[in-house]
CSV table of C-alpha atoms and ligand atoms in Angstrom, one decimal:
chain,number,residue,atom,x,y,z
A,1,MET,CA,0.0,0.0,0.0
A,2,ARG,CA,1.2,3.5,-0.8
A,3,ILE,CA,0.4,6.3,1.6
A,4,ASP,CA,1.2,9.9,0.7
A,5,VAL,CA,1.2,12.4,3.6
A,6,LEU,CA,1.0,16.2,3.2
A,7,SER,CA,2.2,18.1,6.2
A,8,ILE,CA,4.1,21.3,7.2
A,9,PHE,CA,6.0,19.1,9.7
A,10,PRO,CA,7.1,16.0,7.9
A,11,GLY,CA,9.9,15.6,10.4
A,12,MET,CA,7.4,14.6,13.0
A,13,PHE,CA,6.9,11.3,11.3
A,14,ALA,CA,10.5,10.1,11.9
A,15,GLY,CA,10.5,7.7,14.8
A,16,PRO,CA,6.9,6.3,15.0
A,17,LEU,CA,7.1,5.0,11.4
A,18,ASP,CA,10.7,3.8,11.5
A,19,ASP,CA,10.6,1.1,14.2
A,20,SER,CA,8.7,-2.0,15.1
A,21,VAL,CA,5.9,-3.4,12.9
A,22,VAL,CA,5.5,-0.3,10.7
A,23,GLY,CA,9.2,0.0,10.2
A,24,ARG,CA,9.4,-3.6,9.1
A,25,ALA,CA,6.5,-3.3,6.8
A,26,ARG,CA,8.2,-0.3,5.1
A,27,SER,CA,11.5,-2.0,4.8
A,28,GLU,CA,9.9,-5.1,3.3
A,29,GLY,CA,8.0,-3.1,0.8
A,30,ILE,CA,4.6,-3.9,2.1
A,31,LEU,CA,4.0,-0.3,3.0
A,32,ASP,CA,5.3,2.7,1.1
A,33,VAL,CA,5.0,6.0,3.0
A,34,ARG,CA,5.9,9.1,1.2
A,35,LEU,CA,6.1,12.3,3.2
A,36,HIS,CA,5.7,15.6,1.4
A,37,ASP,CA,6.5,19.0,2.9
A,38,LEU,CA,3.4,21.2,2.2
A,39,ARG,CA,5.6,24.3,2.4
A,40,ALA,CA,7.4,23.3,-0.7
A,41,TYR,CA,4.1,23.9,-2.6
A,42,ALA,CA,3.5,27.4,-1.2
A,43,SER,CA,3.8,29.9,-4.0
A,44,ASP,CA,4.8,33.1,-2.3
A,45,ARG,CA,8.4,33.8,-1.4
A,46,HIS,CA,7.9,33.4,2.3
A,47,ARG,CA,6.4,30.0,1.8
A,48,LEU,CA,3.4,30.9,3.7
A,49,THR,CA,0.9,28.0,4.3
A,50,ASP,CA,-1.5,29.9,6.7
A,51,ASP,CA,-3.2,33.2,6.9
A,52,TYR,CA,-5.7,35.2,9.0
A,53,PRO,CA,-9.4,34.1,8.8
A,54,PHE,CA,-11.8,36.2,6.8
A,55,GLY,CA,-14.4,37.6,9.2
A,56,GLY,CA,-11.9,37.8,12.0
A,57,GLY,CA,-11.4,35.5,15.0
A,58,SER,CA,-8.4,34.0,16.7
A,59,GLY,CA,-5.9,31.7,15.1
A,60,MET,CA,-4.7,31.1,11.6
A,61,VAL,CA,-6.3,29.1,8.8
A,62,MET,CA,-4.3,26.9,6.4
A,63,LYS,CA,-4.3,28.3,2.9
A,64,PRO,CA,-5.9,26.3,0.1
A,65,GLU,CA,-3.3,26.9,-2.7
A,66,PRO,CA,-0.5,24.7,-1.2
A,67,PHE,CA,-2.9,21.7,-0.9
A,68,PHE,CA,-4.2,22.1,-4.4
A,69,ALA,CA,-0.6,22.6,-5.9
A,70,ALA,CA,0.7,19.5,-4.0
A,71,LEU,CA,-2.1,17.3,-5.1
A,72,ALA,CA,-1.8,18.5,-8.7
A,73,ALA,CA,1.9,17.5,-8.6
A,74,LEU,CA,1.2,14.2,-7.0
A,75,ALA,CA,-1.5,13.4,-9.6
A,76,GLU,CA,1.3,13.2,-12.1
A,77,GLN,CA,2.8,10.3,-10.1
A,78,TRP,CA,-0.3,8.3,-9.2
A,79,ALA,CA,-1.5,5.6,-11.6
A,80,SER,CA,-5.0,6.1,-10.1
A,81,ARG,CA,-6.2,8.7,-7.6
A,82,PRO,CA,-6.0,7.4,-4.1
A,83,ARG,CA,-8.6,8.2,-1.4
A,84,ILE,CA,-7.8,11.7,-0.1
A,85,ILE,CA,-8.4,11.9,3.6
A,86,LEU,CA,-8.3,15.0,5.8
A,87,LEU,CA,-7.4,14.4,9.5
A,88,SER,CA,-9.4,16.8,11.7
A,89,PRO,CA,-11.4,16.7,14.9
A,90,GLN,CA,-14.5,17.4,12.8
A,91,GLY,CA,-14.2,14.1,10.9
A,92,ALA,CA,-16.1,10.9,11.4
A,93,ARG,CA,-14.5,9.0,14.3
A,94,LEU,CA,-12.1,6.2,13.2
A,95,ASP,CA,-12.8,2.8,14.7
A,96,GLN,CA,-11.4,-0.7,13.9
A,97,GLY,CA,-14.1,-1.3,11.3
A,98,GLY,CA,-13.0,1.9,9.5
A,99,VAL,CA,-9.3,0.8,9.8
A,100,VAL,CA,-10.2,-2.6,8.2
A,101,GLN,CA,-11.9,-0.8,5.3
A,102,LEU,CA,-8.9,1.5,4.8
A,103,SER,CA,-6.5,-1.4,4.9
A,104,ARG,CA,-8.2,-2.8,1.7
A,105,LEU,CA,-7.4,0.3,-0.3
A,106,GLU,CA,-4.5,0.4,-2.7
A,107,GLY,CA,-3.4,3.8,-1.5
A,108,MET,CA,-4.4,6.9,0.3
A,109,CYS,CA,-3.3,10.4,0.7
A,110,LEU,CA,-3.4,12.0,4.2
A,111,LEU,CA,-3.8,15.7,4.6
A,112,CYS,CA,-2.7,17.1,7.9
A,113,GLY,CA,-4.3,20.3,9.1
A,114,ARG,CA,-2.8,22.7,11.6
A,115,TYR,CA,-3.8,25.8,13.5
A,116,GLU,CA,-7.5,26.7,13.8
A,117,GLY,CA,-8.3,24.7,10.7
A,118,VAL,CA,-8.1,24.4,6.9
A,119,ASP,CA,-9.7,26.6,4.3
A,120,GLU,CA,-13.1,25.1,3.5
A,121,ARG,CA,-12.3,25.0,-0.2
A,122,VAL,CA,-9.8,22.2,0.5
A,123,ARG,CA,-12.7,20.1,1.9
A,124,GLU,CA,-15.0,21.0,-1.0
A,125,GLY,CA,-12.5,20.6,-3.8
A,126,LEU,CA,-10.1,17.8,-2.7
A,127,VAL,CA,-11.2,15.7,0.2
A,128,ASP,CA,-13.0,12.4,-0.1
A,129,GLU,CA,-13.2,11.6,3.6
A,130,GLU,CA,-12.6,13.5,6.8
A,131,LEU,CA,-11.5,11.4,9.8
A,132,SER,CA,-10.9,12.1,13.5
A,133,ILE,CA,-9.1,9.7,15.9
A,134,GLY,CA,-11.2,10.8,18.9
A,135,ASP,CA,-13.1,13.5,20.6
A,136,TYR,CA,-10.2,15.7,21.7
A,137,VAL,CA,-8.1,18.3,19.9
A,138,LEU,CA,-4.5,17.7,18.9
A,139,THR,CA,-2.2,20.5,17.7
A,140,GLY,CA,-2.5,19.1,14.2
A,141,GLY,CA,-3.4,16.1,12.1
A,142,GLU,CA,0.1,14.7,12.1
A,143,LEU,CA,-0.2,12.5,15.2
A,144,ALA,CA,-3.7,11.4,14.0
A,145,ALA,CA,-2.1,10.4,10.6
A,146,MET,CA,0.5,8.4,12.4
A,147,VAL,CA,-2.1,6.6,14.4
A,148,LEU,CA,-4.1,5.8,11.3
A,149,ILE,CA,-1.0,4.5,9.5
A,150,ASP,CA,0.0,2.3,12.4
A,151,ALA,CA,-3.5,0.8,12.7
A,152,VAL,CA,-3.7,0.2,9.0
A,153,ALA,CA,-0.1,-1.1,8.6
A,154,ARG,CA,-0.6,-4.0,11.1
A,155,LEU,CA,-3.5,-5.3,9.0
A,156,LEU,CA,-1.7,-5.4,5.7
A,157,PRO,CA,-1.0,-9.0,4.5
A,158,GLY,CA,2.5,-10.1,5.6
A,159,THR,CA,2.9,-7.5,8.3
A,160,LEU,CA,2.0,-9.5,11.4
A,161,GLY,CA,2.6,-13.2,12.1
A,162,GLY,CA,-0.4,-14.6,10.2
A,163,PRO,CA,-4.1,-13.9,10.4
A,164,GLY,CA,-4.6,-15.4,13.9
A,165,SER,CA,-3.1,-12.4,15.6
A,166,THR,CA,-5.4,-9.9,14.1
A,167,VAL,CA,-8.6,-12.1,14.0
A,168,GLU,CA,-8.8,-12.7,17.7
A,169,GLU,CA,-8.3,-9.2,19.1
A,170,SER,CA,-10.3,-6.4,20.7
A,171,PHE,CA,-13.1,-4.9,18.6
A,172,ASN,CA,-13.2,-7.5,15.9
A,173,GLU,CA,-16.6,-8.7,17.2
A,174,ASN,CA,-17.3,-5.7,19.3
A,175,LEU,CA,-15.9,-7.6,22.3
A,176,LEU,CA,-12.8,-6.7,24.2
A,177,GLU,CA,-10.0,-9.3,24.6
A,178,TYR,CA,-9.8,-11.7,27.5
A,179,PRO,CA,-7.0,-11.4,30.1
A,180,GLN,CA,-3.6,-12.9,29.2
A,181,TYR,CA,-1.0,-14.4,31.4
A,182,THR,CA,2.6,-15.6,30.9
A,183,ARG,CA,5.2,-17.1,33.3
A,184,PRO,CA,5.7,-17.1,36.2
A,185,ARG,CA,2.7,-19.2,37.3
A,186,SER,CA,2.4,-17.2,40.5
A,187,PHE,CA,3.6,-13.6,40.8
A,188,ALA,CA,3.4,-11.4,43.9
A,189,GLY,CA,0.9,-13.8,45.5
A,190,ARG,CA,-1.3,-13.7,42.3
A,191,PRO,CA,-1.6,-17.1,40.7
A,192,VAL,CA,-2.5,-17.6,37.0
A,193,PRO,CA,-6.2,-18.9,36.7
A,194,GLU,CA,-6.1,-22.6,37.1
A,195,VAL,CA,-8.0,-23.3,33.9
A,196,LEU,CA,-5.2,-21.9,31.8
A,197,LEU,CA,-2.8,-24.5,33.1
A,198,SER,CA,-5.3,-27.4,32.7
A,199,GLY,CA,-4.5,-28.2,29.1
A,200,ASP,CA,-8.3,-28.5,28.6
A,201,HIS,CA,-8.7,-26.5,25.4
A,202,ALA,CA,-12.5,-26.4,25.4
A,203,ALA,CA,-12.5,-25.2,29.0
A,204,ILE,CA,-9.9,-22.6,28.2
A,205,ARG,CA,-11.9,-21.3,25.2
A,206,THR,CA,-15.1,-21.1,27.2
A,207,TRP,CA,-13.3,-19.3,30.1
A,208,ARG,CA,-11.8,-16.8,27.6
A,209,ARG,CA,-15.1,-16.1,26.0
A,210,LYS,CA,-16.7,-15.5,29.3
A,211,GLN,CA,-13.9,-13.1,30.3
A,212,SER,CA,-14.3,-11.2,27.1
A,213,LEU,CA,-18.0,-10.8,27.7
A,214,LEU,CA,-17.4,-9.8,31.3
A,215,ARG,CA,-14.8,-7.2,30.4
A,216,THR,CA,-16.9,-5.7,27.6
A,217,ALA,CA,-20.0,-5.5,29.8
A,218,ARG,CA,-18.2,-3.8,32.6
A,219,ARG,CA,-15.9,-1.5,30.6
A,220,ARG,CA,-17.6,-0.9,27.3
A,221,PRO,CA,-21.3,-1.5,27.5
A,222,ASP,CA,-21.7,0.5,24.3
A,223,LEU,CA,-19.8,-2.3,22.5
A,224,LEU,CA,-21.7,-5.1,24.1
A,225,MET,CA,-25.0,-3.6,22.8
A,226,ARG,CA,-23.6,-3.8,19.2
A,227,ALA,CA,-22.1,-7.3,19.6
A,228,GLU,CA,-23.6,-10.3,17.8
A,229,LEU,CA,-24.2,-12.7,20.7
A,230,SER,CA,-24.4,-16.5,20.1
A,231,ARG,CA,-26.5,-18.9,22.2
A,232,GLU,CA,-23.3,-19.7,24.1
A,233,ASP,CA,-22.6,-16.0,24.7
A,234,ARG,CA,-26.1,-15.5,26.1
A,235,MET,CA,-25.7,-18.5,28.4
A,236,LEU,CA,-22.3,-17.2,29.6
A,237,LEU,CA,-23.8,-13.8,30.3
A,238,LYS,CA,-26.6,-15.4,32.3
A,239,GLU,CA,-24.0,-17.3,34.3
A,240,LEU,CA,-22.1,-14.0,35.0
A,241,LEU,CA,-25.4,-12.5,36.2
A,242,ARG,CA,-26.1,-15.4,38.5
A,243,GLU,CA,-22.5,-15.2,39.9
A,244,GLY,CA,-23.0,-11.4,40.6
A,245,ALA,CA,-19.9,-10.7,38.5
A,246,LEU,CA,-21.4,-8.0,36.4
A,247,ALA,CA,-21.9,-5.5,39.3
A,248,GLU,CA,-23.3,-2.2,37.9
A,249,ALA,CA,-23.4,-3.6,34.4
A,250,ALA,CA,-26.0,-6.2,35.4
A,251,GLY,CA,-29.0,-4.0,34.4
A,252,LEU,CA,-27.6,-3.4,30.9
A,253,VAL,CA,-26.8,-7.1,30.4
A,254,LYS,CA,-30.4,-8.1,31.5
A,255,TRP,CA,-31.7,-5.5,28.9
A,256,VAL,CA,-29.4,-6.9,26.2
A,257,LEU,CA,-30.5,-10.5,26.9
A,258,ALA,CA,-34.2,-9.4,27.0
A,259,GLY,CA,-33.8,-7.6,23.7
A,260,ASP,CA,-32.3,-10.7,22.1
A,261,GLN,CA,-35.2,-12.9,23.2
A,262,GLY,CA,-38.0,-10.3,22.9
A,263,ALA,CA,-38.8,-10.7,26.6
A,264,MET,CA,-37.3,-10.1,29.9
A,265,VAL,CA,-35.2,-13.1,31.1
A,266,SER,CA,-36.1,-14.7,34.4
A,267,LEU,CA,-33.0,-15.4,36.4
B,1,ADE,N1,-6.4,17.2,14.4
B,1,ADE,C1,-6.6,17.8,15.6
B,1,ADE,N2,-7.2,17.0,16.4
B,1,ADE,C2,-7.5,15.8,15.7
B,1,ADE,C3,-8.2,14.6,16.0
B,1,ADE,N3,-8.8,14.4,17.2
B,1,ADE,N4,-8.3,13.7,15.0
B,1,ADE,C4,-7.7,13.9,13.8
B,1,ADE,N5,-7.1,15.0,13.5
B,1,ADE,C5,-7.0,16.0,14.4
């Protein structure tokens, strides 16, 4: 996959994209990240990329011309036009489903805004999609672009050690992951749950599923409401209710189970 990035701070990308999984994907040719300095496309002699907002107000607005000039220059290089994405807190919130969709693209071009925003004509004339990485405001789109690249890179074929590692992970089914343990068997007086040492694969699978459901219900009830629950899942949730393990999430779980069956469950 090729990812072009337009930013006035391309130097910010050194580091996060050089090491670990993303660094390896790049050196193996799975991921081709091209950083472009937006300032190089500014037409005036001061290489200005921002200006005062018409109508007044605080802060600066990123000028449209450098974005248009940069994309016109890049269009010469592209065999086909990639998805053009603006990173901004006003965008649709990126989630794992969105990341999976993006990972199937051949390429994308990320536009990083700065200051108080980007001239609206950039959105109107260039942008296919506007994405936010969460409901908070960063100093610019650069860190958001790096987050997006990191999340996409690990899904590209050949990047991680086989499909297993990305299939069974948080959010794939709107469920959080179960707790994991490694050696030692007991640490600081806390033993590893007995079932994980039992070698009974069916029991381990059931325990893990139950823990996933428990975690999701307690920490992210919004996800549980969207999860597709199997018969076994519903049975495990009822068990958790009977065991009193769900605490303050009990009400929501009863509601989810009732919704599934069209009637309130009797416990
Ligand atoms: N730029 C500033 N804040 C952002 C956010 N939350 N997501 C994406 N881009 C941004």
